[in-house]
Coordinates of C-alpha atoms in Angstrom, one line a residue:
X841 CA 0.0 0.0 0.0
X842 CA 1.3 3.6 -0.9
X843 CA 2.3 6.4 2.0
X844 CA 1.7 3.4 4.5
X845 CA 2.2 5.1 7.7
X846 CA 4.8 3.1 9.6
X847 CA 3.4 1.2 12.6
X848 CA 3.9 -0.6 15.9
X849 CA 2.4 -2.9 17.6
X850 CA 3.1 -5.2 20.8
X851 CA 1.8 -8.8 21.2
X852 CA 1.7 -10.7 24.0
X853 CA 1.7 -14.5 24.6
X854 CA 0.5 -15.2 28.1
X855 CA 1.2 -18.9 28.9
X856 CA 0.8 -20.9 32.4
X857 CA 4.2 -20.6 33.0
X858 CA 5.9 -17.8 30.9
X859 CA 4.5 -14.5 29.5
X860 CA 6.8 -14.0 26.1
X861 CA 6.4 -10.2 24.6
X862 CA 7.4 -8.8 21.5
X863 CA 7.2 -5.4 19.6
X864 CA 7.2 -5.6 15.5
X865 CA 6.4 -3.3 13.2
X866 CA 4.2 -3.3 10.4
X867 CA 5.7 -5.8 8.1
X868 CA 6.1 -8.0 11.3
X869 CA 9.5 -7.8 12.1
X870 CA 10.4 -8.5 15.5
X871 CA 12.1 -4.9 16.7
X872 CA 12.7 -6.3 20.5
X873 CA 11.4 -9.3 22.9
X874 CA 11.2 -9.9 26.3
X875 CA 10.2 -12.5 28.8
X876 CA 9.2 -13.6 32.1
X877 CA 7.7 -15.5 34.4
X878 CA 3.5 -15.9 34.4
X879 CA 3.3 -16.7 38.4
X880 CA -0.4 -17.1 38.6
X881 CA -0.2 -17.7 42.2
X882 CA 0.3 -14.7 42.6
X883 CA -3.0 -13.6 41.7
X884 CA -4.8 -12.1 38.5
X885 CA -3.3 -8.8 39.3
X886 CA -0.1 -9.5 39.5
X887 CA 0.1 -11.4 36.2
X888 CA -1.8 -7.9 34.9
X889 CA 1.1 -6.2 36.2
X890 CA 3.4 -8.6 34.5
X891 CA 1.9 -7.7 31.2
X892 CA 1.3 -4.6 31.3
X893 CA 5.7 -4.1 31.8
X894 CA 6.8 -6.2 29.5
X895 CA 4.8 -4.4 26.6
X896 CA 6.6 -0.9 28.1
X897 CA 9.6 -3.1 28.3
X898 CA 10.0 -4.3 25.0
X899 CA 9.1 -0.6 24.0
X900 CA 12.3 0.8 26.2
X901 CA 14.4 -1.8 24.7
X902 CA 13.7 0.0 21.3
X903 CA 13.6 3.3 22.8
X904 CA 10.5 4.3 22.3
X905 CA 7.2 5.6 24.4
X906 CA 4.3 2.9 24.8
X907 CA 1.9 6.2 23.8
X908 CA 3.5 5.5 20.5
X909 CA 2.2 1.8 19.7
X910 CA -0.3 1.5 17.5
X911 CA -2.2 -1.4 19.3
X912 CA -1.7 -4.4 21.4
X913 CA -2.0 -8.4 21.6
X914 CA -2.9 -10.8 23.7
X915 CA -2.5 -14.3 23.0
X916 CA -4.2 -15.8 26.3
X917 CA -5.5 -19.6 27.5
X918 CA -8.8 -19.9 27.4
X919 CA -12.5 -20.2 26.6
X920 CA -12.7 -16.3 26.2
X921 CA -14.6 -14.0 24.6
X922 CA -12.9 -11.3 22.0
X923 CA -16.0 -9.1 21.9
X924 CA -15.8 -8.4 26.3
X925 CA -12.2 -9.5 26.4
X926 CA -12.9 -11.6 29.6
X927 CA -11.1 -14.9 30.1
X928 CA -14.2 -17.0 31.0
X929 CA -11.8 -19.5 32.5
X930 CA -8.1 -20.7 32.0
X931 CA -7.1 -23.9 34.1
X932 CA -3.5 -23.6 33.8
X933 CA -3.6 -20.3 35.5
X934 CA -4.9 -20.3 38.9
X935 CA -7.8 -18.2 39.6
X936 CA -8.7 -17.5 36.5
X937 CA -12.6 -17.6 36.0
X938 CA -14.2 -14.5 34.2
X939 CA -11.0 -12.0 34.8
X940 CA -12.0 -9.0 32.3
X941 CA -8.1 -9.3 31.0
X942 CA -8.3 -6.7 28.1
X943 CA -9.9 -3.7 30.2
X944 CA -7.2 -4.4 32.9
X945 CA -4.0 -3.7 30.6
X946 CA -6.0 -1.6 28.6
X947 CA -6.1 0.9 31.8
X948 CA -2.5 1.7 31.8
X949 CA -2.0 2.3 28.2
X950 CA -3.9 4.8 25.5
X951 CA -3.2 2.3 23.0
X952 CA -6.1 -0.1 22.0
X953 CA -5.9 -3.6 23.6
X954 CA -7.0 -6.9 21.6
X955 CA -7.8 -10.3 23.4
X956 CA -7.7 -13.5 21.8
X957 CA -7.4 -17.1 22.4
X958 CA -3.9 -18.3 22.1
X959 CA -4.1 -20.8 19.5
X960 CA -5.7 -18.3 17.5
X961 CA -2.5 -16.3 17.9
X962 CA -0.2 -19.0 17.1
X963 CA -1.8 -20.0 14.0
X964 CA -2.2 -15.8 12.9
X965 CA 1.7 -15.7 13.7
X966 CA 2.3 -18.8 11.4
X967 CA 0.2 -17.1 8.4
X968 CA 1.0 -13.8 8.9
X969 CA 5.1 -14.3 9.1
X970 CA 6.0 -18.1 9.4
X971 CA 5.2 -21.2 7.4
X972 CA 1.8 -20.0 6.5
X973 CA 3.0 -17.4 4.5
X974 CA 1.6 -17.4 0.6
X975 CA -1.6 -19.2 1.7
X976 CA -4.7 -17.5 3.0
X977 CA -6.4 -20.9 3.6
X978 CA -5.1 -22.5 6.6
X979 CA -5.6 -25.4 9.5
X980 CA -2.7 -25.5 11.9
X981 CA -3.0 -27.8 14.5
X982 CA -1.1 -27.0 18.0
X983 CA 0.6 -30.0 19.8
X984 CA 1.4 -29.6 23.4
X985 CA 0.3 -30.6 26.5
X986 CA -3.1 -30.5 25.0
X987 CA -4.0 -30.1 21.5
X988 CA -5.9 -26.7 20.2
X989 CA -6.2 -25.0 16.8
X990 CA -6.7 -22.0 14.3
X991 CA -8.9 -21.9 11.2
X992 CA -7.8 -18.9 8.8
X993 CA -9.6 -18.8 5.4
X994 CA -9.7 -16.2 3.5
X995 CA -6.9 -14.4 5.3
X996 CA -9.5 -14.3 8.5
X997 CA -9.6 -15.9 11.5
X998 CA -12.5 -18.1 12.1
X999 CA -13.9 -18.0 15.4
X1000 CA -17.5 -18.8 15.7
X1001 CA -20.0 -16.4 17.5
X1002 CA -18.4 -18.0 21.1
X1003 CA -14.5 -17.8 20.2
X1004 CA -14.8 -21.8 20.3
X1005 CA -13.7 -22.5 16.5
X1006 CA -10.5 -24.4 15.9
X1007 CA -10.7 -26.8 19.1
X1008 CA -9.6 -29.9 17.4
X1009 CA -8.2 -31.3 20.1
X1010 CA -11.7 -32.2 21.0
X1011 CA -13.1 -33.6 18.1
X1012 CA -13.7 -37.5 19.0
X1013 CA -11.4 -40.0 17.1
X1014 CA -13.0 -43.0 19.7
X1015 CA -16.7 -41.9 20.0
X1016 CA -17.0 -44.4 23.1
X1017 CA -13.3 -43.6 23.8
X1018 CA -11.5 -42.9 27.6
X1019 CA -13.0 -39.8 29.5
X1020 CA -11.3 -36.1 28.6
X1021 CA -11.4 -33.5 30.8
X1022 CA -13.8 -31.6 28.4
X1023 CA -16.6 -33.8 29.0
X1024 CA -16.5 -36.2 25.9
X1025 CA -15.0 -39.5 25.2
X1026 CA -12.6 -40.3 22.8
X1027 CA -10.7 -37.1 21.9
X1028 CA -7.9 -36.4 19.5
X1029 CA -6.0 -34.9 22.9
X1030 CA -6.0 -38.2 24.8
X1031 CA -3.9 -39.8 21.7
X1032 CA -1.7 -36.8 19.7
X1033 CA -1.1 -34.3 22.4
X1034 CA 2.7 -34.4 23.6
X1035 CA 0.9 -35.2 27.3
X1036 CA -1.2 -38.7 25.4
X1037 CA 1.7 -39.4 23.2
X1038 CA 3.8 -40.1 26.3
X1039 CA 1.1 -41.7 27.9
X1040 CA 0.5 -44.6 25.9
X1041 CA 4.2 -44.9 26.1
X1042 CA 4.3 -45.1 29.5
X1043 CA 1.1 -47.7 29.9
X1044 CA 2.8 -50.1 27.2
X1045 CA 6.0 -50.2 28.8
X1046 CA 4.3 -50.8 32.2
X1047 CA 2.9 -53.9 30.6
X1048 CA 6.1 -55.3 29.4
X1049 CA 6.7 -53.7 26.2
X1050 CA 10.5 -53.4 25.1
X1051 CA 12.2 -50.2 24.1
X1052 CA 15.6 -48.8 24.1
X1053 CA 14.0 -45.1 25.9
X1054 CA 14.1 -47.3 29.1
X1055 CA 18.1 -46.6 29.0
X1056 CA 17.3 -42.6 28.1
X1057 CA 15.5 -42.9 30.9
X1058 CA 17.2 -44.4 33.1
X1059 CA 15.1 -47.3 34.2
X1060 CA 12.7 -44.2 35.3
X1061 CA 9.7 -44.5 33.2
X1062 CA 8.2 -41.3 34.9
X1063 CA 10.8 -39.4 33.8
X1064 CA 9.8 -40.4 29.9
X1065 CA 9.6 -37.3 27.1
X1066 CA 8.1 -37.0 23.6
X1067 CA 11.7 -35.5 23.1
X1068 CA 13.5 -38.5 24.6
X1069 CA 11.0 -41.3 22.4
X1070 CA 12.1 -39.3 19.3
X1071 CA 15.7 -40.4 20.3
X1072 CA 15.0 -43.5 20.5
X1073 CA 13.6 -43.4 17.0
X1074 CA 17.1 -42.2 15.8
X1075 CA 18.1 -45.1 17.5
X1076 CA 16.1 -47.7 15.3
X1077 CA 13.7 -48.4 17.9
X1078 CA 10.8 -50.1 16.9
X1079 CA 8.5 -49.4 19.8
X1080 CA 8.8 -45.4 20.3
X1081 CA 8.8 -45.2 16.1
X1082 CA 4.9 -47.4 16.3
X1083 CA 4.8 -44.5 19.3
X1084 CA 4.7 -42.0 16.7
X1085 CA 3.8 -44.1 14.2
X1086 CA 0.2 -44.3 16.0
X1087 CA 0.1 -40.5 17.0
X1088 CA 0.2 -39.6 13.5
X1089 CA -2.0 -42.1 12.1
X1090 CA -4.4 -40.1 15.0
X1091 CA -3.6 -36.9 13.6
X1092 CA -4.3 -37.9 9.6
X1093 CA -7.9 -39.1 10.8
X1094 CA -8.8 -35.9 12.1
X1095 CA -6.8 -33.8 9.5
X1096 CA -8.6 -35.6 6.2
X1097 CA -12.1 -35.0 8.3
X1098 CA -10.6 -31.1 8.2
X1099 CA -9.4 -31.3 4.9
X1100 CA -13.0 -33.0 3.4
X1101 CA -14.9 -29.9 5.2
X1102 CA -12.4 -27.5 4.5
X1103 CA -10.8 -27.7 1.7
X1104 CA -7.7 -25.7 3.0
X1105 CA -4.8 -25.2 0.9
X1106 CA -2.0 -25.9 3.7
X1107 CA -2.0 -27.7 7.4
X1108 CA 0.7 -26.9 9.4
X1109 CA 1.1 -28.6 12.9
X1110 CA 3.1 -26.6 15.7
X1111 CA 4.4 -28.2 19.0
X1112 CA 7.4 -29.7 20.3
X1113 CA 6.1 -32.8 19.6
X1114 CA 7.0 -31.7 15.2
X1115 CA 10.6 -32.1 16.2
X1116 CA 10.3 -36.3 15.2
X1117 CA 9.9 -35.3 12.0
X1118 CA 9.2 -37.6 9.4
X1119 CA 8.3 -40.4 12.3
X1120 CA 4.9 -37.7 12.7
X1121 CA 4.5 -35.9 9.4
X1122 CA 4.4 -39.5 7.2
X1123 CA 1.5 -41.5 9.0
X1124 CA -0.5 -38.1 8.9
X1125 CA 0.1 -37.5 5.2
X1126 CA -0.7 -41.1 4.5
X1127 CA -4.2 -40.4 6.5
X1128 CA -4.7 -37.7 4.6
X1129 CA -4.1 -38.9 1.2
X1130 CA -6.0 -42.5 2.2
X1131 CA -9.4 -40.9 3.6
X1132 CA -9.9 -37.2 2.0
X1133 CA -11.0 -36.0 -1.2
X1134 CA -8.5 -36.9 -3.9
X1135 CA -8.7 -33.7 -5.2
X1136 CA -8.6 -31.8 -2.1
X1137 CA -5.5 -34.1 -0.9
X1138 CA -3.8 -33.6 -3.7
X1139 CA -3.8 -29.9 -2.9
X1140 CA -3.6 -29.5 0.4
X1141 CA 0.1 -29.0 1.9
X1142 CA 1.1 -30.3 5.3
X1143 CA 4.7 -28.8 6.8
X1144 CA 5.6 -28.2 10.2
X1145 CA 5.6 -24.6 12.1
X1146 CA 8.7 -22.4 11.8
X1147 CA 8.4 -19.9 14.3
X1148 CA 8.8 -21.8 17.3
X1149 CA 8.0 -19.9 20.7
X1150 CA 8.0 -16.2 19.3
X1151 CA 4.3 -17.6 17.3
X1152 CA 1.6 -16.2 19.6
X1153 CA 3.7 -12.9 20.3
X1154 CA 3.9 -12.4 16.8
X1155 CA 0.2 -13.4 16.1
X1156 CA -1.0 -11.6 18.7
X1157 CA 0.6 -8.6 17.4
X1158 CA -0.4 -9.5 13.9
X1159 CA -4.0 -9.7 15.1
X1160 CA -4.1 -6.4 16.7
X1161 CA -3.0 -5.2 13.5
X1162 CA -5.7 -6.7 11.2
X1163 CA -8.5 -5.6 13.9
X1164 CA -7.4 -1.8 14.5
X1165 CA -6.3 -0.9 10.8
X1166 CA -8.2 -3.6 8.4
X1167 CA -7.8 -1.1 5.1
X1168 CA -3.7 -1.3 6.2
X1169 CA -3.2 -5.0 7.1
X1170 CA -1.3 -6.5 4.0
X1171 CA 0.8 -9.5 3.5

């Protein structure tokens, strides 16, 4: 766009454990970052607090006034709602039911505050700067502890009218599966999340199963990781590669479900749980390319997330951008 006015914006990823800032500009370079600790413990105004300094932080590290930021983002757990900006309630940060989270940072700054979930803002960070980058129709599927999701299509997030779109962590791959903590049976989180992955691990190896991750462990099968069974699959092991093997094959059945509905031109997945590499991406391909839509298979993409920890800041950010200034936001 001509005479674009140059523009800044801070974005915010508040996880249960660490709040990660950033400040980019229009073209979503990252300009400075910061981080700390979340310490919910504490209480919902301390982690306010917490905010609320690292955006003026990562605006003195670039040496400029907050009253010169253009907006702000926040990436936070959820179920929320953008159009209040409460967090209805966050379980991994203690205390957290109904806090009005957007109209308590917004008080200390003139700049306009955004609030969305942060899934949302990981996926917004991949498309807008990261892997998603030349597509405007996107699935990306988060893989941690639990598993979440963000739908963009058409450049836009989709959210549904109760911010509840993209939880593909609890669509049912077992209808009369094991209990989730959501209330249903069955979900994709009790078998690809890095949390189920390790799980199943564990329970096999309890019942006798054989795997060289016993010596990465140390005989200590609590002290098992997603990141310590993709070792072992370096190592030729036949159990931890069926491991991933499985997760995947998980993955594919849900992602050719997405893919049949959707019709999205890339699906990228994000998580720590990516690093295994081929042992993942290969079983979900195969799903996808077995049970969706030839022609929709054939076109969709699947490649893993490259922004690593700085996504939600940057979506966030990103998000801010596309909400305050829709006639500006341009890839």
């Amino acid at each position: 766009m001509k005479n674009k006015p140059s523009r800044l914006f801070a974005g915010v990823d508040l996880g249960g454990t660490t709040i990660s800032t950033v400040l980019v500009n229009e073209s979503g370079i990252v300009l400075s970052r910061t981080k700390c600790l979340t310490e919910s413990i504490l209480g919902v105004d301390a982690v306010v607090e917490r905010i609320v300094h690292s955006v003026k932080e990562v605006c003195r590290l670039h040496n400029i006034n907050d009253k010169n930021l253009d907006g702000i983002g926040i990436g936070s757990p959820g179920p929320l709602s953008t159009k209040t900006g409460i967090v209805i309630d966050a379980p991994n940060l203690n205390g957290w039911v109904n806090v009005p989270l957007r109209d308590k940072v917004q008080a200390s700054f003139t700049s306009k505050v955004y609030l969305d979930n942060d899934a949302n803002a990981a996926a917004f960070g991949e498309y807008w700067k990261g892997a998603g980058q030349g597509f405007q129709n996107i699935i990306v599927i988060t893989l941690g502890t639990g598993v979440g999701g963000g739908l963009i299509f058409d450049g836009k997030l989709l959210r549904g009218p109760d911010d509840n779109a993209g939880e593909l962590g609890h669509m049912p791959v077992f209808p009369e599966g094991p209990a989730c903590n959501c209330g249903g049976k069955g979900c994709l989180e009790l078998y690809a999340s890095a949390t189920g992955l390790v799980n199943r691990a564990k329970d096999s190896l309890k019942a006798g199963a054989s795997s060289k991750v016993m010596d990465l462990c140390q005989g200590d099968i609590n002290k098992i990781t997603s990141k310590m069974l993709h070792e072992a699959c370096l190592l030729g092991d036949s159990f931890a590669i069926e491991v991933f093997r499985e997760t995947g094959y998980y993955i594919g059945i849900t992602a050719a479900g997405l893919v049949n509905l959707l019709n999205p031109e890339l699906i990228i997945l994000f998580g720590g749980v990516i690093g295994a590499g081929d042992f993942l991406f290969n079983p979900v391909r195969e799903e996808i390319d077995r049970r969706a839509y030839p022609i929709s298979a054939q076109r969709v993409k699947l490649v893993p997330a490259i922004l690593g920890n700085d996504a939600g800041a940057i979506g966030a950010a990103g998000i801010a951008y596309q909400e305050f200034f829709p006639d500006e936001f341009a890839l």
